[in-house]
Amino acid sequence: LPEDIDKGDVTPRQEFKARARYLNEKYEYDVNEARKIWCFGPEGTGPNLLMDCTKGVQYLNEIKDSCVAGFQWATKEGVLAEENVRGVRFDIHDVTLHADAIHRGGGQIIPTARRVLYASMLTAKPRLYEPVYLLTGTPMFVVKAYLPVNESFGFTADLRSNTGGQAFPQCVFDHWQVMNQDPFDPTSKIRQIVNDIRKRKGLKEGIPPLEDYYDKL
């Protein structure tokens, strides 16, 4: 589905019934739920979905815009390292709201929605994606290969030095690839990558614990 969204086969501007039918036929989405996609994110077009799976919740429409804003925030700056989120569907199953409208404003709902989405991601075994280049080499032979972007720095210089300057690579983005190691394992390479990203951004060291976002009524 993220690839279909990237290609424009599934978009927020589609007629919602046609989109729901497509999602049902290709991805076995429940038709009724697929008709209640609140938004795509981040930026309103990204490969993540916020879906309304509730039934009979009072005042829900009053907080829809605030929930969408919290969703855009959470998918723009994910919980692991404040990087863009990809390929996540968030289902809203139930909402308990204060009867007094003054307590249902954006100031209360937006950060709360973000905390809820962060907590749900932390409990869903999140993984990192890495961008991957497609490389083509010329001129006498064409060699195609996939190279993780993170490992591409210095590749051109190494290739030319080992071929006497005869090979010229061309790198173009091709796809995203899931890095299957557990970022919560302190001995994994992925954990080190997360720590490096957080350090580069000036964020608090280590992945935030679930207790930071998991609240009980």
mmCIF file of C-alpha atoms in Angstrom:
data_model
loop_
_atom_site.group_PDB
_atom_site.id
_atom_site.type_symbol
_atom_site.label_atom_id
_atom_site.label_comp_id
_atom_site.label_asym_id
_atom_site.label_seq_id
_atom_site.Cartn_x
_atom_site.Cartn_y
_atom_site.Cartn_z
ATOM 1 C CA LEU A 1 0.000 0.000 0.000
ATOM 2 C CA PRO A 2 2.746 2.597 0.710
ATOM 3 C CA GLU A 3 4.046 2.005 -2.825
ATOM 4 C CA ASP A 4 0.534 2.468 -4.262
ATOM 5 C CA ILE A 5 0.261 5.759 -2.371
ATOM 6 C CA ASP A 6 3.695 6.842 -3.635
ATOM 7 C CA LYS A 7 2.676 6.031 -7.216
ATOM 8 C CA GLY A 8 -0.643 7.852 -6.891
ATOM 9 C CA ASP A 9 -2.828 4.749 -7.233
ATOM 10 C CA VAL A 10 -4.324 5.582 -3.825
ATOM 11 C CA THR A 11 -4.725 9.272 -2.983
ATOM 12 C CA PRO A 12 -6.699 11.468 -0.580
ATOM 13 C CA ARG A 13 -8.436 13.100 -3.562
ATOM 14 C CA GLN A 14 -10.000 9.886 -4.860
ATOM 15 C CA GLU A 15 -13.723 9.314 -4.693
ATOM 16 C CA PHE A 16 -13.992 7.611 -1.320
ATOM 17 C CA LYS A 17 -16.237 4.753 -2.435
ATOM 18 C CA ALA A 18 -13.951 3.844 -5.338
ATOM 19 C CA ARG A 19 -10.917 4.041 -3.053
ATOM 20 C CA ALA A 20 -12.609 1.839 -0.444
ATOM 21 C CA ARG A 21 -13.459 -0.737 -3.106
ATOM 22 C CA TYR A 22 -9.835 -0.753 -4.313
ATOM 23 C CA LEU A 23 -8.502 -1.205 -0.765
ATOM 24 C CA ASN A 24 -11.004 -3.988 -0.121
ATOM 25 C CA GLU A 25 -10.180 -5.896 -3.300
ATOM 26 C CA LYS A 26 -6.399 -5.539 -3.134
ATOM 27 C CA TYR A 27 -5.667 -5.331 0.600
ATOM 28 C CA GLU A 28 -8.800 -6.880 2.143
ATOM 29 C CA TYR A 29 -9.722 -3.724 4.033
ATOM 30 C CA ASP A 30 -13.167 -3.647 5.572
ATOM 31 C CA VAL A 31 -15.208 -1.537 3.144
ATOM 32 C CA ASN A 32 -16.965 0.477 5.832
ATOM 33 C CA GLU A 33 -13.700 1.295 7.597
ATOM 34 C CA ALA A 34 -11.959 2.089 4.309
ATOM 35 C CA ARG A 35 -14.632 4.697 3.612
ATOM 36 C CA LYS A 36 -13.712 6.500 6.827
ATOM 37 C CA ILE A 37 -10.084 7.383 6.185
ATOM 38 C CA TRP A 38 -9.614 10.705 7.951
ATOM 39 C CA CYS A 39 -6.330 11.611 6.311
ATOM 40 C CA PHE A 40 -3.006 10.601 4.816
ATOM 41 C CA GLY A 41 0.222 11.750 6.405
ATOM 42 C CA PRO A 42 2.612 13.354 6.737
ATOM 43 C CA GLU A 43 1.912 16.463 4.661
ATOM 44 C CA GLY A 44 -1.594 15.205 3.874
ATOM 45 C CA THR A 45 -0.336 12.874 1.124
ATOM 46 C CA GLY A 46 2.151 10.526 2.823
ATOM 47 C CA PRO A 47 2.038 6.703 3.043
ATOM 48 C CA ASN A 48 0.319 6.504 6.446
ATOM 49 C CA LEU A 49 -3.401 6.415 7.246
ATOM 50 C CA LEU A 50 -5.580 7.605 10.112
ATOM 51 C CA MET A 51 -8.886 5.718 10.131
ATOM 52 C CA ASP A 52 -12.090 6.182 12.101
ATOM 53 C CA CYS A 53 -13.234 2.757 13.328
ATOM 54 C CA THR A 54 -15.449 4.118 16.105
ATOM 55 C CA LYS A 55 -19.167 3.614 16.563
ATOM 56 C CA GLY A 56 -21.407 6.145 18.267
ATOM 57 C CA VAL A 57 -18.749 8.322 19.923
ATOM 58 C CA GLN A 58 -20.144 11.683 21.026
ATOM 59 C CA TYR A 59 -18.428 14.912 19.966
ATOM 60 C CA LEU A 60 -16.006 13.016 17.694
ATOM 61 C CA ASN A 61 -16.409 15.389 14.760
ATOM 62 C CA GLU A 62 -15.506 18.289 17.047
ATOM 63 C CA ILE A 63 -12.014 16.884 17.582
ATOM 64 C CA LYS A 64 -11.387 15.486 14.090
ATOM 65 C CA ASP A 65 -9.214 18.418 12.955
ATOM 66 C CA SER A 66 -7.179 18.260 16.157
ATOM 67 C CA CYS A 67 -6.661 14.504 15.782
ATOM 68 C CA VAL A 68 -5.554 15.019 12.188
ATOM 69 C CA ALA A 69 -3.078 17.683 13.313
ATOM 70 C CA GLY A 70 -1.675 15.312 15.954
ATOM 71 C CA PHE A 71 -1.416 12.567 13.331
ATOM 72 C CA GLN A 72 0.459 14.829 10.911
ATOM 73 C CA TRP A 73 2.846 15.789 13.711
ATOM 74 C CA ALA A 74 3.422 12.175 14.789
ATOM 75 C CA THR A 75 4.048 10.909 11.244
ATOM 76 C CA LYS A 76 6.321 13.819 10.348
ATOM 77 C CA GLU A 77 8.450 13.236 13.452
ATOM 78 C CA GLY A 78 8.253 9.558 14.401
ATOM 79 C CA VAL A 79 8.832 8.236 17.891
ATOM 80 C CA LEU A 80 12.158 6.451 17.269
ATOM 81 C CA ALA A 81 14.247 9.306 15.901
ATOM 82 C CA GLU A 82 11.808 12.034 14.768
ATOM 83 C CA GLU A 83 12.100 10.852 11.159
ATOM 84 C CA ASN A 84 9.196 10.505 8.727
ATOM 85 C CA VAL A 85 6.947 7.514 9.400
ATOM 86 C CA ARG A 86 6.083 5.112 6.575
ATOM 87 C CA GLY A 87 3.570 2.329 6.112
ATOM 88 C CA VAL A 88 1.577 2.719 9.336
ATOM 89 C CA ARG A 89 -2.206 2.584 9.660
ATOM 90 C CA PHE A 90 -3.674 4.037 12.841
ATOM 91 C CA ASP A 91 -7.207 2.903 13.766
ATOM 92 C CA ILE A 92 -9.263 4.949 16.228
ATOM 93 C CA HIS A 93 -11.543 2.471 18.027
ATOM 94 C CA ASP A 94 -12.859 4.497 20.942
ATOM 95 C CA VAL A 95 -12.595 8.004 22.381
ATOM 96 C CA THR A 96 -13.623 9.266 25.810
ATOM 97 C CA LEU A 97 -14.191 13.021 25.825
ATOM 98 C CA HIS A 98 -14.944 15.555 28.511
ATOM 99 C CA ALA A 99 -18.528 16.786 28.405
ATOM 100 C CA ASP A 100 -17.363 20.409 28.708
ATOM 101 C CA ALA A 101 -16.368 21.787 25.300
ATOM 102 C CA ILE A 102 -13.618 23.945 26.805
ATOM 103 C CA HIS A 103 -11.674 20.746 27.512
ATOM 104 C CA ARG A 104 -11.951 19.492 23.924
ATOM 105 C CA GLY A 105 -9.899 22.217 22.243
ATOM 106 C CA GLY A 106 -6.831 21.791 20.069
ATOM 107 C CA GLY A 107 -4.535 22.641 22.955
ATOM 108 C CA GLN A 108 -5.705 19.524 24.767
ATOM 109 C CA ILE A 109 -6.373 17.162 21.871
ATOM 110 C CA ILE A 110 -3.376 17.669 19.538
ATOM 111 C CA PRO A 111 -0.601 16.743 22.009
ATOM 112 C CA THR A 112 -2.784 13.970 23.435
ATOM 113 C CA ALA A 113 -3.345 12.492 19.967
ATOM 114 C CA ARG A 114 0.396 12.598 19.329
ATOM 115 C CA ARG A 115 1.101 10.799 22.612
ATOM 116 C CA VAL A 116 -1.462 8.108 21.782
ATOM 117 C CA LEU A 117 0.034 7.544 18.331
ATOM 118 C CA TYR A 118 3.566 7.441 19.744
ATOM 119 C CA ALA A 119 2.504 4.856 22.338
ATOM 120 C CA SER A 120 0.815 2.727 19.682
ATOM 121 C CA MET A 121 3.960 2.785 17.531
ATOM 122 C CA LEU A 122 6.182 1.793 20.451
ATOM 123 C CA THR A 123 3.968 -1.245 21.133
ATOM 124 C CA ALA A 124 3.803 -2.316 17.462
ATOM 125 C CA LYS A 125 7.417 -3.528 16.998
ATOM 126 C CA PRO A 126 8.539 -0.552 14.870
ATOM 127 C CA ARG A 127 11.375 -0.909 12.376
ATOM 128 C CA LEU A 128 13.569 1.511 10.456
ATOM 129 C CA TYR A 129 13.395 1.954 6.706
ATOM 130 C CA GLU A 130 16.512 2.800 4.744
ATOM 131 C CA PRO A 131 16.485 4.426 1.295
ATOM 132 C CA VAL A 132 18.164 2.380 -1.441
ATOM 133 C CA TYR A 133 19.815 3.637 -4.633
ATOM 134 C CA LEU A 134 19.717 1.895 -7.992
ATOM 135 C CA LEU A 135 23.189 2.187 -9.518
ATOM 136 C CA THR A 136 24.088 1.836 -13.173
ATOM 137 C CA GLY A 137 27.683 1.768 -14.409
ATOM 138 C CA THR A 138 28.927 2.741 -17.892
ATOM 139 C CA PRO A 139 30.224 2.886 -20.602
ATOM 140 C CA MET A 140 31.401 -0.569 -21.833
ATOM 141 C CA PHE A 141 29.385 -2.695 -19.447
ATOM 142 C CA VAL A 142 26.174 -1.782 -17.705
ATOM 143 C CA VAL A 143 26.115 -3.147 -14.175
ATOM 144 C CA LYS A 144 23.068 -2.559 -12.016
ATOM 145 C CA ALA A 145 23.154 -2.871 -8.254
ATOM 146 C CA TYR A 146 21.261 -1.735 -5.180
ATOM 147 C CA LEU A 147 23.178 0.295 -2.611
ATOM 148 C CA PRO A 148 21.828 1.626 0.701
ATOM 149 C CA VAL A 149 22.098 5.404 0.671
ATOM 150 C CA ASN A 150 23.808 5.370 4.059
ATOM 151 C CA GLU A 151 26.628 3.258 2.584
ATOM 152 C CA SER A 152 26.974 5.227 -0.655
ATOM 153 C CA PHE A 153 29.191 8.016 0.637
ATOM 154 C CA GLY A 154 32.616 7.711 -1.008
ATOM 155 C CA PHE A 155 31.412 5.013 -3.409
ATOM 156 C CA THR A 156 32.054 7.049 -6.561
ATOM 157 C CA ALA A 157 35.644 7.828 -5.548
ATOM 158 C CA ASP A 158 36.310 4.190 -4.614
ATOM 159 C CA LEU A 159 34.845 2.905 -7.878
ATOM 160 C CA ARG A 160 36.843 5.277 -10.036
ATOM 161 C CA SER A 161 40.090 4.637 -8.154
ATOM 162 C CA ASN A 162 39.654 0.872 -8.619
ATOM 163 C CA THR A 163 38.824 1.127 -12.327
ATOM 164 C CA GLY A 164 41.403 3.682 -13.364
ATOM 165 C CA GLY A 165 38.703 6.299 -13.762
ATOM 166 C CA GLN A 166 36.879 4.258 -16.419
ATOM 167 C CA ALA A 167 33.645 3.592 -14.548
ATOM 168 C CA PHE A 168 31.074 6.300 -13.889
ATOM 169 C CA PRO A 169 28.188 5.380 -11.591
ATOM 170 C CA GLN A 170 24.808 7.051 -11.673
ATOM 171 C CA CYS A 171 22.765 6.831 -8.473
ATOM 172 C CA VAL A 172 19.009 7.353 -8.391
ATOM 173 C CA PHE A 173 16.583 6.637 -5.572
ATOM 174 C CA ASP A 174 14.774 3.346 -6.183
ATOM 175 C CA HIS A 175 12.919 2.131 -3.087
ATOM 176 C CA TRP A 176 12.699 1.900 0.694
ATOM 177 C CA GLN A 177 13.905 -1.242 2.449
ATOM 178 C CA VAL A 178 12.900 -2.424 5.921
ATOM 179 C CA MET A 179 15.799 -2.930 8.323
ATOM 180 C CA ASN A 180 14.607 -5.981 10.217
ATOM 181 C CA GLN A 181 16.732 -5.703 13.333
ATOM 182 C CA ASP A 182 15.013 -4.685 16.568
ATOM 183 C CA PRO A 183 15.747 -1.031 17.449
ATOM 184 C CA PHE A 184 14.968 -1.840 21.093
ATOM 185 C CA ASP A 185 17.857 -4.346 21.272
ATOM 186 C CA PRO A 186 20.769 -2.329 22.739
ATOM 187 C CA THR A 187 23.290 -4.576 20.931
ATOM 188 C CA SER A 188 21.783 -4.191 17.444
ATOM 189 C CA LYS A 189 23.234 -2.086 14.648
ATOM 190 C CA ILE A 190 19.829 -0.455 14.175
ATOM 191 C CA ARG A 191 19.839 0.773 17.772
ATOM 192 C CA GLN A 192 23.171 2.475 17.098
ATOM 193 C CA ILE A 193 21.767 4.100 13.948
ATOM 194 C CA VAL A 194 18.780 5.413 15.925
ATOM 195 C CA ASN A 195 21.107 6.750 18.619
ATOM 196 C CA ASP A 196 23.294 8.448 15.996
ATOM 197 C CA ILE A 197 20.275 10.127 14.368
ATOM 198 C CA ARG A 198 18.962 11.324 17.722
ATOM 199 C CA LYS A 199 22.399 12.644 18.690
ATOM 200 C CA ARG A 200 22.722 14.484 15.365
ATOM 201 C CA LYS A 201 19.344 16.132 15.949
ATOM 202 C CA GLY A 202 20.165 17.095 19.518
ATOM 203 C CA LEU A 203 17.458 14.815 20.931
ATOM 204 C CA LYS A 204 17.498 13.049 24.272
ATOM 205 C CA GLU A 205 19.687 9.950 24.168
ATOM 206 C CA GLY A 206 17.877 6.647 23.696
ATOM 207 C CA ILE A 207 14.427 5.725 22.385
ATOM 208 C CA PRO A 208 11.722 7.244 24.616
ATOM 209 C CA PRO A 209 10.226 4.613 26.941
ATOM 210 C CA LEU A 210 6.575 3.656 26.557
ATOM 211 C CA GLU A 211 5.844 5.141 29.987
ATOM 212 C CA ASP A 212 6.447 8.612 28.509
ATOM 213 C CA TYR A 213 3.330 8.272 26.323
ATOM 214 C CA TYR A 214 1.189 5.494 27.780
ATOM 215 C CA ASP A 215 -1.554 6.914 29.976
ATOM 216 C CA LYS A 216 -4.397 5.135 31.750
ATOM 217 C CA LEU A 217 -7.698 6.683 32.776
#
